[in-house]
Structures are given as structure tokens and as C-alpha cells.
mmCIF file of C-alpha atoms and ligand atoms in Angstrom:
data_model
loop_
_atom_site.group_PDB
_atom_site.id
_atom_site.type_symbol
_atom_site.label_atom_id
_atom_site.label_comp_id
_atom_site.label_asym_id
_atom_site.label_seq_id
_atom_site.Cartn_x
_atom_site.Cartn_y
_atom_site.Cartn_z
ATOM 1 C CA VAL A 1 15.783 -10.714 -53.262
ATOM 2 C CA ASP A 2 19.266 -10.991 -51.835
ATOM 3 C CA PRO A 3 20.217 -14.629 -52.508
ATOM 4 C CA GLU A 4 23.012 -14.518 -49.943
ATOM 5 C CA ARG A 5 21.036 -13.340 -46.955
ATOM 6 C CA ASP A 6 17.717 -14.128 -45.444
ATOM 7 C CA LEU A 7 16.663 -10.639 -44.527
ATOM 8 C CA LEU A 8 13.754 -11.700 -42.373
ATOM 9 C CA ALA A 9 15.024 -13.829 -39.529
ATOM 10 C CA GLY A 10 14.836 -17.147 -41.329
ATOM 11 C CA VAL A 11 11.258 -16.811 -42.554
ATOM 12 C CA GLY A 12 12.301 -16.978 -46.218
ATOM 13 C CA THR A 13 13.154 -20.681 -46.322
ATOM 14 C CA ARG A 14 9.899 -21.946 -47.852
ATOM 15 C CA MET A 15 9.659 -18.922 -50.156
ATOM 16 C CA ARG A 16 13.100 -19.732 -51.553
ATOM 17 C CA LYS A 17 12.017 -23.309 -52.217
ATOM 18 C CA GLU A 18 8.507 -22.706 -53.549
ATOM 19 C CA GLY A 19 8.528 -19.085 -54.775
ATOM 20 C CA LEU A 20 9.072 -18.178 -58.408
ATOM 21 C CA LEU A 21 12.264 -16.179 -58.938
ATOM 22 C CA HIS A 22 11.899 -13.672 -61.795
ATOM 23 C CA HIS A 23 14.750 -11.899 -63.545
ATOM 24 C CA GLY A 24 12.665 -9.693 -65.812
ATOM 25 C CA ILE A 25 9.241 -8.332 -66.711
ATOM 26 C CA GLU A 26 7.652 -7.581 -70.046
ATOM 27 C CA LEU A 27 6.119 -4.249 -70.978
ATOM 28 C CA ARG A 28 3.686 -4.868 -73.810
ATOM 29 C CA VAL A 29 2.755 -1.662 -75.613
ATOM 30 C CA ARG A 30 -0.230 -1.997 -77.950
ATOM 31 C CA GLY A 31 0.619 -5.669 -78.488
ATOM 32 C CA GLN A 32 4.368 -5.189 -78.952
ATOM 33 C CA GLY A 33 6.472 -6.862 -76.221
ATOM 34 C CA HIS A 34 9.616 -5.346 -74.654
ATOM 35 C CA ARG A 35 11.532 -7.250 -71.964
ATOM 36 C CA ILE A 36 13.018 -5.299 -69.066
ATOM 37 C CA ASP A 37 15.960 -7.371 -67.824
ATOM 38 C CA LEU A 38 15.778 -6.566 -64.110
ATOM 39 C CA THR A 39 18.840 -8.629 -63.191
ATOM 40 C CA GLU A 40 21.097 -7.137 -65.851
ATOM 41 C CA LEU A 41 19.931 -3.566 -65.170
ATOM 42 C CA THR A 42 20.441 -3.819 -61.398
ATOM 43 C CA GLY A 43 23.704 -5.746 -61.262
ATOM 44 C CA GLY A 44 22.156 -9.041 -60.195
ATOM 45 C CA ARG A 45 18.866 -8.374 -58.413
ATOM 46 C CA SER A 46 15.579 -10.103 -59.076
ATOM 47 C CA VAL A 47 12.038 -10.371 -57.668
ATOM 48 C CA MET A 48 10.214 -13.247 -56.009
ATOM 49 C CA VAL A 49 6.614 -14.143 -56.843
ATOM 50 C CA TYR A 50 5.141 -15.724 -53.703
ATOM 51 C CA ALA A 51 1.531 -15.308 -52.585
ATOM 52 C CA GLN A 52 0.902 -12.984 -49.664
ATOM 53 C CA GLN A 53 -1.103 -15.553 -47.700
ATOM 54 C CA GLU A 54 1.932 -17.860 -47.855
ATOM 55 C CA VAL A 55 4.049 -15.061 -46.324
ATOM 56 C CA VAL A 56 1.469 -14.748 -43.531
ATOM 57 C CA LYS A 57 1.544 -18.534 -42.917
ATOM 58 C CA ASP A 58 5.368 -18.454 -42.703
ATOM 59 C CA LEU A 59 5.307 -15.511 -40.266
ATOM 60 C CA ILE A 60 2.775 -17.254 -38.031
ATOM 61 C CA ALA A 61 4.823 -20.483 -38.054
ATOM 62 C CA ALA A 62 8.029 -18.588 -37.183
ATOM 63 C CA ARG A 63 6.380 -16.729 -34.298
ATOM 64 C CA LEU A 64 4.819 -19.864 -32.828
ATOM 65 C CA GLY A 65 8.034 -21.812 -33.451
ATOM 66 C CA ALA A 66 9.958 -19.241 -31.412
ATOM 67 C CA GLY A 67 7.550 -19.750 -28.508
ATOM 68 C CA GLY A 68 5.735 -16.472 -29.160
ATOM 69 C CA ARG A 69 2.043 -15.952 -28.611
ATOM 70 C CA ILE A 70 -0.513 -14.883 -31.211
ATOM 71 C CA LEU A 71 -4.123 -14.132 -30.352
ATOM 72 C CA PHE A 72 -6.288 -15.239 -33.277
ATOM 73 C CA GLU A 73 -9.826 -13.919 -33.871
ATOM 74 C CA ALA A 74 -9.116 -11.028 -31.516
ATOM 75 C CA ALA A 75 -10.714 -7.863 -32.889
ATOM 76 C CA ALA A 76 -9.156 -4.660 -31.569
ATOM 77 C CA SER A 77 -11.703 -1.923 -30.921
ATOM 78 C CA ARG A 78 -9.327 0.882 -29.943
ATOM 79 C CA VAL A 79 -5.809 1.949 -29.091
ATOM 80 C CA GLU A 80 -5.663 4.325 -26.154
ATOM 81 C CA ASP A 81 -3.289 6.148 -23.815
ATOM 82 C CA HIS A 82 -0.554 6.088 -26.459
ATOM 83 C CA GLU A 83 0.488 9.567 -25.370
ATOM 84 C CA THR A 84 1.463 8.104 -22.001
ATOM 85 C CA ASP A 85 4.201 5.542 -21.309
ATOM 86 C CA ARG A 86 1.553 2.828 -20.821
ATOM 87 C CA PRO A 87 -0.475 2.538 -24.044
ATOM 88 C CA ARG A 88 -3.275 -0.017 -24.206
ATOM 89 C CA VAL A 89 -5.109 -1.969 -26.876
ATOM 90 C CA ARG A 90 -8.720 -2.884 -26.219
ATOM 91 C CA PHE A 91 -9.900 -6.028 -27.961
ATOM 92 C CA ALA A 92 -12.610 -8.665 -27.869
ATOM 93 C CA GLN A 93 -12.036 -12.396 -27.990
ATOM 94 C CA ASP A 94 -14.581 -15.175 -27.489
ATOM 95 C CA GLY A 95 -17.157 -12.491 -26.704
ATOM 96 C CA ARG A 96 -15.035 -11.084 -23.884
ATOM 97 C CA GLU A 97 -13.638 -7.515 -23.760
ATOM 98 C CA THR A 98 -9.969 -7.423 -22.734
ATOM 99 C CA THR A 99 -7.232 -4.826 -22.481
ATOM 100 C CA LEU A 100 -3.622 -5.397 -23.442
ATOM 101 C CA ALA A 101 -1.116 -3.180 -21.603
ATOM 102 C CA CYS A 102 1.883 -2.341 -23.801
ATOM 103 C CA ASP A 103 5.219 -0.534 -23.821
ATOM 104 C CA PHE A 104 4.684 0.396 -27.462
ATOM 105 C CA VAL A 105 1.956 -0.295 -30.024
ATOM 106 C CA ALA A 106 2.870 -1.251 -33.608
ATOM 107 C CA GLY A 107 -0.181 -0.198 -35.631
ATOM 108 C CA CYS A 108 0.026 -2.795 -38.423
ATOM 109 C CA ASP A 109 -3.703 -3.299 -38.934
ATOM 110 C CA GLY A 110 -4.054 -2.231 -42.547
ATOM 111 C CA PHE A 111 -5.952 0.637 -44.128
ATOM 112 C CA HIS A 112 -9.256 -0.029 -42.315
ATOM 113 C CA GLY A 113 -7.830 -0.824 -38.868
ATOM 114 C CA VAL A 114 -8.214 1.062 -35.610
ATOM 115 C CA SER A 115 -4.630 2.324 -35.169
ATOM 116 C CA ARG A 116 -4.698 5.273 -37.525
ATOM 117 C CA ALA A 117 -8.162 6.193 -36.228
ATOM 118 C CA ALA A 118 -6.688 6.491 -32.722
ATOM 119 C CA VAL A 119 -4.618 9.498 -33.784
ATOM 120 C CA PRO A 120 -6.509 12.798 -33.514
ATOM 121 C CA PRO A 121 -7.086 14.157 -37.053
ATOM 122 C CA SER A 122 -5.433 17.447 -36.047
ATOM 123 C CA ALA A 123 -2.180 15.535 -35.397
ATOM 124 C CA LEU A 124 -2.075 13.881 -38.843
ATOM 125 C CA ARG A 125 -1.493 15.291 -42.280
ATOM 126 C CA VAL A 126 -3.189 13.242 -44.997
ATOM 127 C CA PHE A 127 -1.948 13.148 -48.606
ATOM 128 C CA GLU A 128 -4.210 11.380 -51.076
ATOM 129 C CA ARG A 129 -4.793 10.778 -54.759
ATOM 130 C CA VAL A 130 -7.702 8.682 -56.003
ATOM 131 C CA TYR A 131 -7.323 7.409 -59.578
ATOM 132 C CA PRO A 132 -10.223 7.395 -62.051
ATOM 133 C CA TYR A 133 -9.897 3.650 -62.648
ATOM 134 C CA ALA A 134 -9.814 0.342 -60.758
ATOM 135 C CA TRP A 135 -8.514 -3.213 -61.251
ATOM 136 C CA LEU A 136 -10.726 -6.194 -61.844
ATOM 137 C CA GLY A 137 -8.617 -9.096 -60.548
ATOM 138 C CA ILE A 138 -9.244 -12.781 -61.209
ATOM 139 C CA LEU A 139 -7.623 -16.012 -60.157
ATOM 140 C CA ALA A 140 -7.926 -18.527 -62.985
ATOM 141 C CA GLN A 141 -7.183 -22.196 -63.429
ATOM 142 C CA SER A 142 -5.041 -21.464 -66.443
ATOM 143 C CA PRO A 143 -1.295 -21.635 -67.143
ATOM 144 C CA PRO A 144 0.202 -18.118 -67.180
ATOM 145 C CA PRO A 145 0.793 -16.785 -70.724
ATOM 146 C CA SER A 146 4.483 -16.229 -69.956
ATOM 147 C CA ASP A 147 7.127 -17.249 -67.389
ATOM 148 C CA GLU A 148 7.425 -13.562 -66.435
ATOM 149 C CA LEU A 149 4.873 -10.876 -65.596
ATOM 150 C CA ILE A 150 3.428 -8.935 -68.517
ATOM 151 C CA TYR A 151 2.339 -5.313 -67.984
ATOM 152 C CA ALA A 152 0.177 -4.376 -70.976
ATOM 153 C CA PHE A 153 -0.634 -0.859 -72.140
ATOM 154 C CA HIS A 154 -3.548 -0.856 -74.578
ATOM 155 C CA ASP A 155 -6.011 1.675 -75.918
ATOM 156 C CA ASP A 156 -8.784 -0.197 -74.031
ATOM 157 C CA GLY A 157 -6.772 0.148 -70.793
ATOM 158 C CA PHE A 158 -4.144 -1.626 -68.728
ATOM 159 C CA ALA A 159 -3.873 -5.373 -68.072
ATOM 160 C CA LEU A 160 -1.474 -7.393 -65.934
ATOM 161 C CA TYR A 161 -0.687 -11.049 -66.492
ATOM 162 C CA SER A 162 0.862 -12.678 -63.458
ATOM 163 C CA MET A 163 0.875 -16.069 -61.826
ATOM 164 C CA ARG A 164 0.369 -18.010 -58.611
ATOM 165 C CA SER A 165 1.839 -21.253 -59.922
ATOM 166 C CA PRO A 166 2.563 -22.921 -63.273
ATOM 167 C CA SER A 167 -1.145 -23.812 -63.545
ATOM 168 C CA VAL A 168 -2.857 -20.838 -61.860
ATOM 169 C CA SER A 169 -2.851 -17.289 -63.264
ATOM 170 C CA ARG A 170 -3.521 -14.037 -61.416
ATOM 171 C CA LEU A 171 -4.873 -11.636 -64.035
ATOM 172 C CA TYR A 172 -5.954 -8.011 -63.783
ATOM 173 C CA ILE A 173 -7.858 -5.669 -66.115
ATOM 174 C CA GLN A 174 -8.287 -1.922 -65.777
ATOM 175 C CA CYS A 175 -11.979 -1.081 -65.382
ATOM 176 C CA PRO A 176 -14.061 1.930 -64.270
ATOM 177 C CA PRO A 177 -13.985 2.355 -60.456
ATOM 178 C CA ASP A 178 -17.785 2.141 -60.210
ATOM 179 C CA ASP A 179 -18.047 -1.104 -62.207
ATOM 180 C CA ALA A 180 -19.705 -4.120 -60.579
ATOM 181 C CA VAL A 181 -18.228 -7.614 -60.747
ATOM 182 C CA ALA A 182 -21.551 -8.717 -62.287
ATOM 183 C CA ALA A 183 -20.742 -6.579 -65.345
ATOM 184 C CA TRP A 184 -17.802 -8.896 -66.017
ATOM 185 C CA PRO A 185 -18.950 -12.406 -67.013
ATOM 186 C CA ASP A 186 -16.043 -14.778 -67.681
ATOM 187 C CA GLY A 187 -16.345 -14.499 -71.489
ATOM 188 C CA ARG A 188 -15.975 -10.705 -71.364
ATOM 189 C CA ILE A 189 -12.939 -10.974 -69.089
ATOM 190 C CA TRP A 190 -11.122 -13.419 -71.354
ATOM 191 C CA ALA A 191 -11.961 -11.407 -74.485
ATOM 192 C CA GLU A 192 -10.532 -8.220 -72.918
ATOM 193 C CA LEU A 193 -7.449 -10.028 -71.648
ATOM 194 C CA GLU A 194 -6.821 -11.456 -75.118
ATOM 195 C CA ALA A 195 -7.332 -8.081 -76.803
ATOM 196 C CA ARG A 196 -5.044 -6.233 -74.384
ATOM 197 C CA LEU A 197 -2.310 -8.829 -74.802
ATOM 198 C CA GLY A 198 -2.289 -8.106 -78.535
ATOM 199 C CA PRO A 199 -2.594 -10.234 -81.668
ATOM 200 C CA GLU A 200 -0.865 -13.214 -80.023
ATOM 201 C CA GLY A 201 -3.303 -13.022 -77.097
ATOM 202 C CA GLY A 202 -5.537 -15.880 -78.161
ATOM 203 C CA ARG A 203 -2.539 -18.123 -78.668
ATOM 204 C CA LEU A 204 -0.813 -17.281 -75.379
ATOM 205 C CA LEU A 205 -3.818 -17.310 -73.047
ATOM 206 C CA ARG A 206 -5.608 -20.518 -72.121
ATOM 207 C CA ARG A 207 -9.152 -19.825 -70.980
ATOM 208 C CA GLY A 208 -9.848 -21.702 -67.727
ATOM 209 C CA ALA A 209 -12.171 -21.737 -64.720
ATOM 210 C CA VAL A 210 -12.299 -18.348 -62.963
ATOM 211 C CA ARG A 211 -12.057 -18.958 -59.213
ATOM 212 C CA GLN A 212 -12.198 -15.397 -57.817
ATOM 213 C CA LYS A 213 -13.269 -11.992 -59.076
ATOM 214 C CA ALA A 214 -12.854 -8.696 -57.227
ATOM 215 C CA ILE A 215 -12.636 -5.011 -58.081
ATOM 216 C CA THR A 216 -9.968 -2.951 -56.279
ATOM 217 C CA PRO A 217 -10.022 0.851 -56.362
ATOM 218 C CA MET A 218 -6.698 2.574 -56.971
ATOM 219 C CA ARG A 219 -5.379 5.168 -54.593
ATOM 220 C CA SER A 220 -2.199 6.698 -53.223
ATOM 221 C CA HIS A 221 -2.468 7.661 -49.568
ATOM 222 C CA VAL A 222 0.070 8.728 -46.947
ATOM 223 C CA VAL A 223 -0.314 10.013 -43.400
ATOM 224 C CA GLU A 224 2.411 11.971 -41.680
ATOM 225 C CA PRO A 225 3.871 11.487 -39.162
ATOM 226 C CA MET A 226 3.863 7.699 -38.745
ATOM 227 C CA ARG A 227 4.256 8.029 -34.982
ATOM 228 C CA HIS A 228 1.967 9.412 -32.330
ATOM 229 C CA GLY A 229 3.393 9.064 -28.824
ATOM 230 C CA ARG A 230 4.012 5.354 -28.335
ATOM 231 C CA LEU A 231 1.858 4.312 -31.300
ATOM 232 C CA PHE A 232 3.858 3.555 -34.467
ATOM 233 C CA LEU A 233 1.954 3.154 -37.731
ATOM 234 C CA ALA A 234 3.368 0.711 -40.281
ATOM 235 C CA GLY A 235 2.275 -0.703 -43.644
ATOM 236 C CA ASP A 236 -1.151 0.032 -45.100
ATOM 237 C CA ALA A 237 -2.204 1.639 -41.799
ATOM 238 C CA ALA A 238 0.083 4.528 -42.772
ATOM 239 C CA HIS A 239 0.142 4.409 -46.555
ATOM 240 C CA ILE A 240 -1.444 2.851 -49.610
ATOM 241 C CA VAL A 241 0.147 2.615 -53.026
ATOM 242 C CA PRO A 242 -1.680 1.683 -56.234
ATOM 243 C CA PRO A 243 -0.765 -1.969 -56.933
ATOM 244 C CA THR A 244 0.894 -1.318 -60.333
ATOM 245 C CA GLY A 245 4.432 -1.261 -58.890
ATOM 246 C CA ALA A 246 3.773 -4.345 -56.676
ATOM 247 C CA LYS A 247 5.127 -2.421 -53.713
ATOM 248 C CA GLY A 248 2.516 -2.387 -50.902
ATOM 249 C CA LEU A 249 3.621 -5.458 -48.973
ATOM 250 C CA ASN A 250 7.276 -4.692 -49.668
ATOM 251 C CA LEU A 251 6.839 -1.246 -48.177
ATOM 252 C CA ALA A 252 5.022 -2.681 -45.148
ATOM 253 C CA VAL A 253 7.938 -5.064 -44.573
ATOM 254 C CA ALA A 254 10.443 -2.189 -44.892
ATOM 255 C CA ASP A 255 8.520 -0.269 -42.182
ATOM 256 C CA VAL A 256 8.447 -3.151 -39.719
ATOM 257 C CA ARG A 257 12.102 -3.964 -40.378
ATOM 258 C CA LEU A 258 12.952 -0.403 -39.367
ATOM 259 C CA LEU A 259 10.612 -0.477 -36.382
ATOM 260 C CA ALA A 260 11.907 -3.854 -35.174
ATOM 261 C CA ARG A 261 15.497 -2.603 -35.220
ATOM 262 C CA ALA A 262 14.505 0.581 -33.403
ATOM 263 C CA LEU A 263 12.710 -1.395 -30.673
ATOM 264 C CA GLU A 264 15.622 -3.800 -30.410
ATOM 265 C CA ALA A 265 17.927 -0.811 -29.718
ATOM 266 C CA VAL A 266 15.573 0.455 -26.985
ATOM 267 C CA TYR A 267 15.353 -2.910 -25.236
ATOM 268 C CA SER A 268 19.019 -3.874 -25.611
ATOM 269 C CA SER A 269 20.690 -0.560 -24.718
ATOM 270 C CA GLY A 270 18.006 2.001 -23.921
ATOM 271 C CA ASP A 271 18.933 3.886 -27.117
ATOM 272 C CA SER A 272 15.785 5.558 -28.494
ATOM 273 C CA ASN A 273 17.419 7.455 -31.363
ATOM 274 C CA ARG A 274 16.192 5.048 -34.032
ATOM 275 C CA LEU A 275 12.690 5.082 -32.583
ATOM 276 C CA ASP A 276 12.716 8.885 -32.591
ATOM 277 C CA SER A 277 13.690 8.957 -36.265
ATOM 278 C CA TYR A 278 11.383 6.050 -37.277
ATOM 279 C CA SER A 279 8.756 8.256 -38.894
ATOM 280 C CA SER A 280 11.112 10.499 -40.862
ATOM 281 C CA THR A 281 13.293 7.567 -42.009
ATOM 282 C CA ALA A 282 10.284 5.465 -43.042
ATOM 283 C CA LEU A 283 8.635 8.384 -44.854
ATOM 284 C CA ARG A 284 11.681 8.956 -47.066
ATOM 285 C CA ARG A 285 11.209 5.447 -48.476
ATOM 286 C CA VAL A 286 7.412 5.779 -48.500
ATOM 287 C CA TRP A 287 7.591 8.821 -50.793
ATOM 288 C CA GLN A 288 10.170 7.186 -53.104
ATOM 289 C CA VAL A 289 7.855 4.207 -53.449
ATOM 290 C CA GLN A 290 4.784 6.455 -53.793
ATOM 291 C CA HIS A 291 6.507 8.218 -56.658
ATOM 292 C CA PHE A 292 7.430 4.951 -58.397
ATOM 293 C CA SER A 293 3.929 3.500 -57.967
ATOM 294 C CA TRP A 294 2.276 6.693 -59.259
ATOM 295 C CA TRP A 295 4.736 6.786 -62.188
ATOM 296 C CA MET A 296 4.063 3.160 -63.197
ATOM 297 C CA THR A 297 0.315 3.671 -62.779
ATOM 298 C CA THR A 298 -0.015 6.839 -64.841
ATOM 299 C CA MET A 299 2.334 5.483 -67.521
ATOM 300 C CA LEU A 300 0.317 2.307 -68.033
ATOM 301 C CA HIS A 301 -3.364 3.265 -67.535
ATOM 302 C CA ARG A 302 -5.754 5.208 -69.718
ATOM 303 C CA ALA A 303 -7.707 7.851 -67.794
ATOM 304 C CA PRO A 304 -11.161 8.828 -69.085
ATOM 305 C CA GLN A 305 -10.177 12.497 -69.245
ATOM 306 C CA ASP A 306 -6.940 11.845 -71.187
ATOM 307 C CA THR A 307 -6.567 14.115 -74.203
ATOM 308 C CA PRO A 308 -4.628 13.144 -77.361
ATOM 309 C CA PHE A 309 -1.802 15.255 -75.899
ATOM 310 C CA ASP A 310 -1.728 13.084 -72.741
ATOM 311 C CA THR A 311 -1.674 9.943 -74.879
ATOM 312 C CA ARG A 312 1.323 11.200 -76.888
ATOM 313 C CA LEU A 313 3.164 12.007 -73.644
ATOM 314 C CA GLN A 314 2.426 8.519 -72.360
ATOM 315 C CA GLN A 315 3.752 7.032 -75.587
ATOM 316 C CA ALA A 316 6.924 9.142 -75.303
ATOM 317 C CA GLN A 317 7.472 7.867 -71.782
ATOM 318 C CA LEU A 318 6.896 4.247 -72.817
ATOM 319 C CA ASP A 319 9.347 4.693 -75.732
ATOM 320 C CA GLN A 320 11.968 5.820 -73.241
ATOM 321 C CA VAL A 321 11.396 2.998 -70.768
ATOM 322 C CA THR A 322 11.345 0.252 -73.393
ATOM 323 C CA ARG A 323 14.783 1.047 -74.813
ATOM 324 C CA PRO A 324 18.035 0.426 -72.920
ATOM 325 C CA GLY A 325 18.958 3.486 -70.891
ATOM 326 C CA PRO A 326 18.433 5.336 -67.636
ATOM 327 C CA ALA A 327 14.609 5.157 -67.679
ATOM 328 C CA ALA A 328 14.654 1.330 -67.930
ATOM 329 C CA ALA A 329 17.375 1.197 -65.253
ATOM 330 C CA ALA A 330 15.314 3.412 -62.918
ATOM 331 C CA LEU A 331 12.295 1.148 -63.383
ATOM 332 C CA ALA A 332 14.407 -1.933 -62.616
ATOM 333 C CA GLU A 333 16.030 -0.344 -59.531
ATOM 334 C CA ASN A 334 12.680 0.616 -58.058
ATOM 335 C CA TYR A 335 10.877 -2.564 -59.070
ATOM 336 C CA THR A 336 13.451 -4.837 -57.432
ATOM 337 C CA GLY A 337 13.460 -2.652 -54.298
ATOM 338 C CA LEU A 338 15.411 0.356 -53.105
ATOM 339 C CA PRO A 339 18.276 -0.269 -50.682
ATOM 340 C CA PHE A 340 17.503 0.001 -46.973
ATOM 341 C CA GLU A 341 18.870 3.052 -45.198
ATOM 342 C CA ASP A 342 20.443 1.167 -42.307
HETATM 343 C C1 LIG B 1 -4.956 -6.205 -56.090
HETATM 344 C C2 LIG B 1 -3.754 -6.027 -55.206
HETATM 345 C C3 LIG B 1 -2.510 -6.525 -55.610
HETATM 346 C C4 LIG B 1 -1.384 -6.337 -54.792
HETATM 347 N N1 LIG B 1 -0.181 -6.833 -55.213
HETATM 348 C C5 LIG B 1 0.921 -6.635 -54.449
HETATM 349 C C6 LIG B 1 2.196 -7.115 -54.883
HETATM 350 O O1 LIG B 1 2.316 -7.737 -55.925
HETATM 351 N N2 LIG B 1 3.275 -6.848 -54.101
HETATM 352 C C7 LIG B 1 3.172 -6.156 -52.917
HETATM 353 O O2 LIG B 1 4.202 -5.912 -52.255
HETATM 354 N N3 LIG B 1 1.972 -5.703 -52.477
HETATM 355 C C8 LIG B 1 0.848 -5.930 -53.211
HETATM 356 N N4 LIG B 1 -0.369 -5.477 -52.769
HETATM 357 C C9 LIG B 1 -0.453 -4.685 -51.517
HETATM 358 C C10 LIG B 1 -0.459 -5.524 -50.252
HETATM 359 O O3 LIG B 1 -1.509 -6.485 -50.299
HETATM 360 C C11 LIG B 1 -0.655 -4.605 -49.024
HETATM 361 O O4 LIG B 1 0.118 -3.443 -49.140
HETATM 362 C C12 LIG B 1 -0.235 -5.361 -47.756
HETATM 363 O O5 LIG B 1 -1.166 -6.395 -47.497
HETATM 364 C C13 LIG B 1 -0.179 -4.433 -46.533
HETATM 365 O O6 LIG B 1 0.137 -5.202 -45.410
HETATM 366 P P1 LIG B 1 -0.314 -4.741 -43.966
HETATM 367 O O7 LIG B 1 0.187 -5.822 -43.041
HETATM 368 O O8 LIG B 1 0.106 -3.344 -43.731
HETATM 369 O O9 LIG B 1 -1.901 -4.724 -43.988
HETATM 370 P P2 LIG B 1 -2.907 -5.934 -44.201
HETATM 371 O O10 LIG B 1 -2.359 -6.959 -45.135
HETATM 372 O O11 LIG B 1 -4.213 -5.271 -44.555
HETATM 373 O O12 LIG B 1 -3.006 -6.625 -42.780
HETATM 374 C C14 LIG B 1 -3.656 -6.021 -41.705
HETATM 375 C C15 LIG B 1 -4.069 -7.080 -40.729
HETATM 376 O O13 LIG B 1 -4.670 -6.441 -39.588
HETATM 377 C C16 LIG B 1 -5.872 -7.104 -39.267
HETATM 378 N N5 LIG B 1 -6.793 -6.153 -38.637
HETATM 379 C C17 LIG B 1 -7.361 -5.058 -39.200
HETATM 380 N N6 LIG B 1 -8.157 -4.443 -38.308
HETATM 381 C C18 LIG B 1 -8.077 -5.164 -37.158
HETATM 382 C C19 LIG B 1 -8.682 -5.029 -35.883
HETATM 383 N N7 LIG B 1 -9.530 -4.048 -35.601
HETATM 384 N N8 LIG B 1 -8.384 -5.943 -34.937
HETATM 385 C C20 LIG B 1 -7.525 -6.960 -35.188
HETATM 386 N N9 LIG B 1 -6.924 -7.138 -36.407
HETATM 387 C C21 LIG B 1 -7.205 -6.250 -37.371
HETATM 388 C C22 LIG B 1 -6.397 -7.629 -40.598
HETATM 389 O O14 LIG B 1 -7.275 -8.710 -40.385
HETATM 390 C C23 LIG B 1 -5.105 -8.059 -41.301
HETATM 391 O O15 LIG B 1 -4.737 -9.359 -40.911
HETATM 392 C C24 LIG B 1 -1.505 -5.651 -53.553
HETATM 393 C C25 LIG B 1 -2.767 -5.182 -53.131
HETATM 394 C C26 LIG B 1 -3.877 -5.365 -53.953
HETATM 395 C C27 LIG B 1 -5.206 -4.839 -53.477
#
């Protein structure tokens, strides 16, 4: 968060009013808490906790407020002719098939969208790692156990204690990737969350009504390049990070910021240099963030195949990060967001 500037064309106003500004996180290692002072370690930066659906609402309001048009409930079936100078998006709305003629297509339709699928497999290089664990996430009517996020490393596995508001917690537990939600009745969830938080767990956590439960697999995924003709992939359509570093949406925003500036240069002065370097510039950040997300994930989770040697290495890494020094500073720099290249 840069308190001086609204980096996204005025869409941060409500977030600044209603979001929760955090200056640190806690790493809790086998019940022992260590605060990472993000603001001190980064010379003044911090992070904002603000639900993703609120970001989407603000973006929609800004677009409509500027007189722009958004087609809701319009399912794209394919992107075509993106190797020509007249790409098209086919979509259906109100049961009617329609085609949208475009100058460029921004493929921002997430991991399961149609944009990436429009690129011939021979033109894409795919890099992927699937982790041998998943996250069970719940939304609970319960005050968060702390004002700041707690990342817990425990012999039973990872847990994350975060919040939506002062009365609603967003809580995650590492679980096997093939687990079913039905295997996690509320009592089991709370007991694991208390155990992973350590001896104070019972005191800090307030059991409350569980409103949502979902299991998310963990993967790292990148496709290169992020451009094919006049189709530009951005966000989860081009890359997935495991959620441990809280970077997926941030990375998606960094992509579209770059793409928006590149398109602005084309339309204002006919300069296509930025558009030509979009993929290589975006991928430099993508791989930095992939590395950070992989690093946080492997440091904080227990893998079923871990040997005692792996566990000692993990402990050594956690010892380094939880004392003042370059490892803690690197975590803080990455967690609060790397600088933009332009
Ligand atoms: C458990 C969990 C926790 C996370 N926590 C964080 C966090 O703390 N911080 C963070 O930065 N990120 C976090 N993320 C990641 C973040 O949610 C994603 O990286 C982000 O949503 C990617 O944005 P996107 O716009 O690229 O894709 P999406 O959010 O997936 O949006 C794609 C959009 O395209 C639409 N679409 C798809 N296909 C079609 C089609 N055929 N036709 C029309 N529309 C279509 C979809 O409906 C959707 O609206 C988390 C993710 C998970 C799973």
C-alpha cells in the first residue's frame, strides 16, 4: 500500500476507508509466536486486508461510473483470430450467440477460462508444480484471534488465521489434497485450529458458526509467453501461485497495470514497444512472486514424504526468518509487494 498515491485510478477510496491496514504478521512456530514487523523492515510499507469480492464491486462501480459498458452473465466460448489484427471473442448472452470484434483481447478469465485454451499448446511452455497438500478454508462468525495474520507451522501441518472483519475470521488448515469437506465437521476444524495455534489456542480462538467450507488444492503454474498475437494473458489465466504468500490477486493486478499502460501507449501515440515487451516484463515479476510463494509454502507446510532431515532444514530456515536480519527483510519486501518496473 502506498498511502500517498492511489495506484488504481481512484478505485481504492472505499478500501482505504473500510480495509484493515496491517503493519506486521506473526509466524508461529510450534506454538511460539514471532512478529515480523513489515513496516519497519521495508521502510514504511504495509499490507491491506480487503476481501476480493469488495475489490470486484469497486472495479465494477468505477467502470460504470466512467460510462463504460460491462456485459454481465456473458459466457465466452472462444477467442479466435488473435493472430490477425482483428481478433474476436465469441460469447453467449440471454441464450444468444454473439461475436465481439476487438483490437486486442485481454485474457483475464482465470485459470479455467477460454483465453489460455485459445493458444495452440505447441506455442506455450507450461511450468507446473503440484503440492502434496491442500487448504481447507472456512469463514467463521468469530472474532479473529489477533489483529494481525498468524501463519502457524506445526507438526500436524500449517494453519493460517486471518480476518474479514473484527467479527468474522477467515481460517485455513493444511489437509491432504484428496480430503473431502465432509471429513471436516466443525468440531474437528476448531480442535485442529486450536492445536496448531499452540497452548494459547483455546484462549485466543472463539468457536463460532462456520459459514463456508472449501478445499483448495495448491499449485504453482506458469505459461510462457503471456502473449499470442493480439491475445494477452493476465492474472490466473497465465499463472497460479499457492496462496501462502497472498500474492495471486496482487500479481493479477500487476499484469493488468502493465497491460493497461502498454495499450494506453498504443492508442495515444502508436508506440507498441511496451506491448511488445509485455510478456517478458510481466514474467520477470511472475517468477519473483512464484519463488516467494513456493518459498513461503515449503517453509510452512509439512509434506507427507518429509524426512527428519527435511524437517531440520525447515526449522533452520524458520530460525533464520524469525530473527532480525536479511531473511526477515526479504520476507517483508516480498510480502508487501515488489516495486513495479515502470
Ligand atoms: C484460498 C485462496 C486464498 C487466496 N488469498 C489471496 C490473497 O490473500 N491475496 C491475493 O492477492 N490473492 C489471493 N488468492 C488468489 C486470487 O484469488 C487469484 O489469484 C485472483 O482471483 C486472480 O484473479 P483473476 O482476475 O486473474 O482471475 P479470477 O478471479 O478467477 O477471475 C476470472 C473471471 O473471469 C470469469 N470467467 C472465466 N471464464 C469465463 C468465460 N468463459 N466467460 C466469461 N467470463 C469468464 C470468471 O467468472 C471470473 O469473474 C487466493 C486464492 C485462494 C484460492
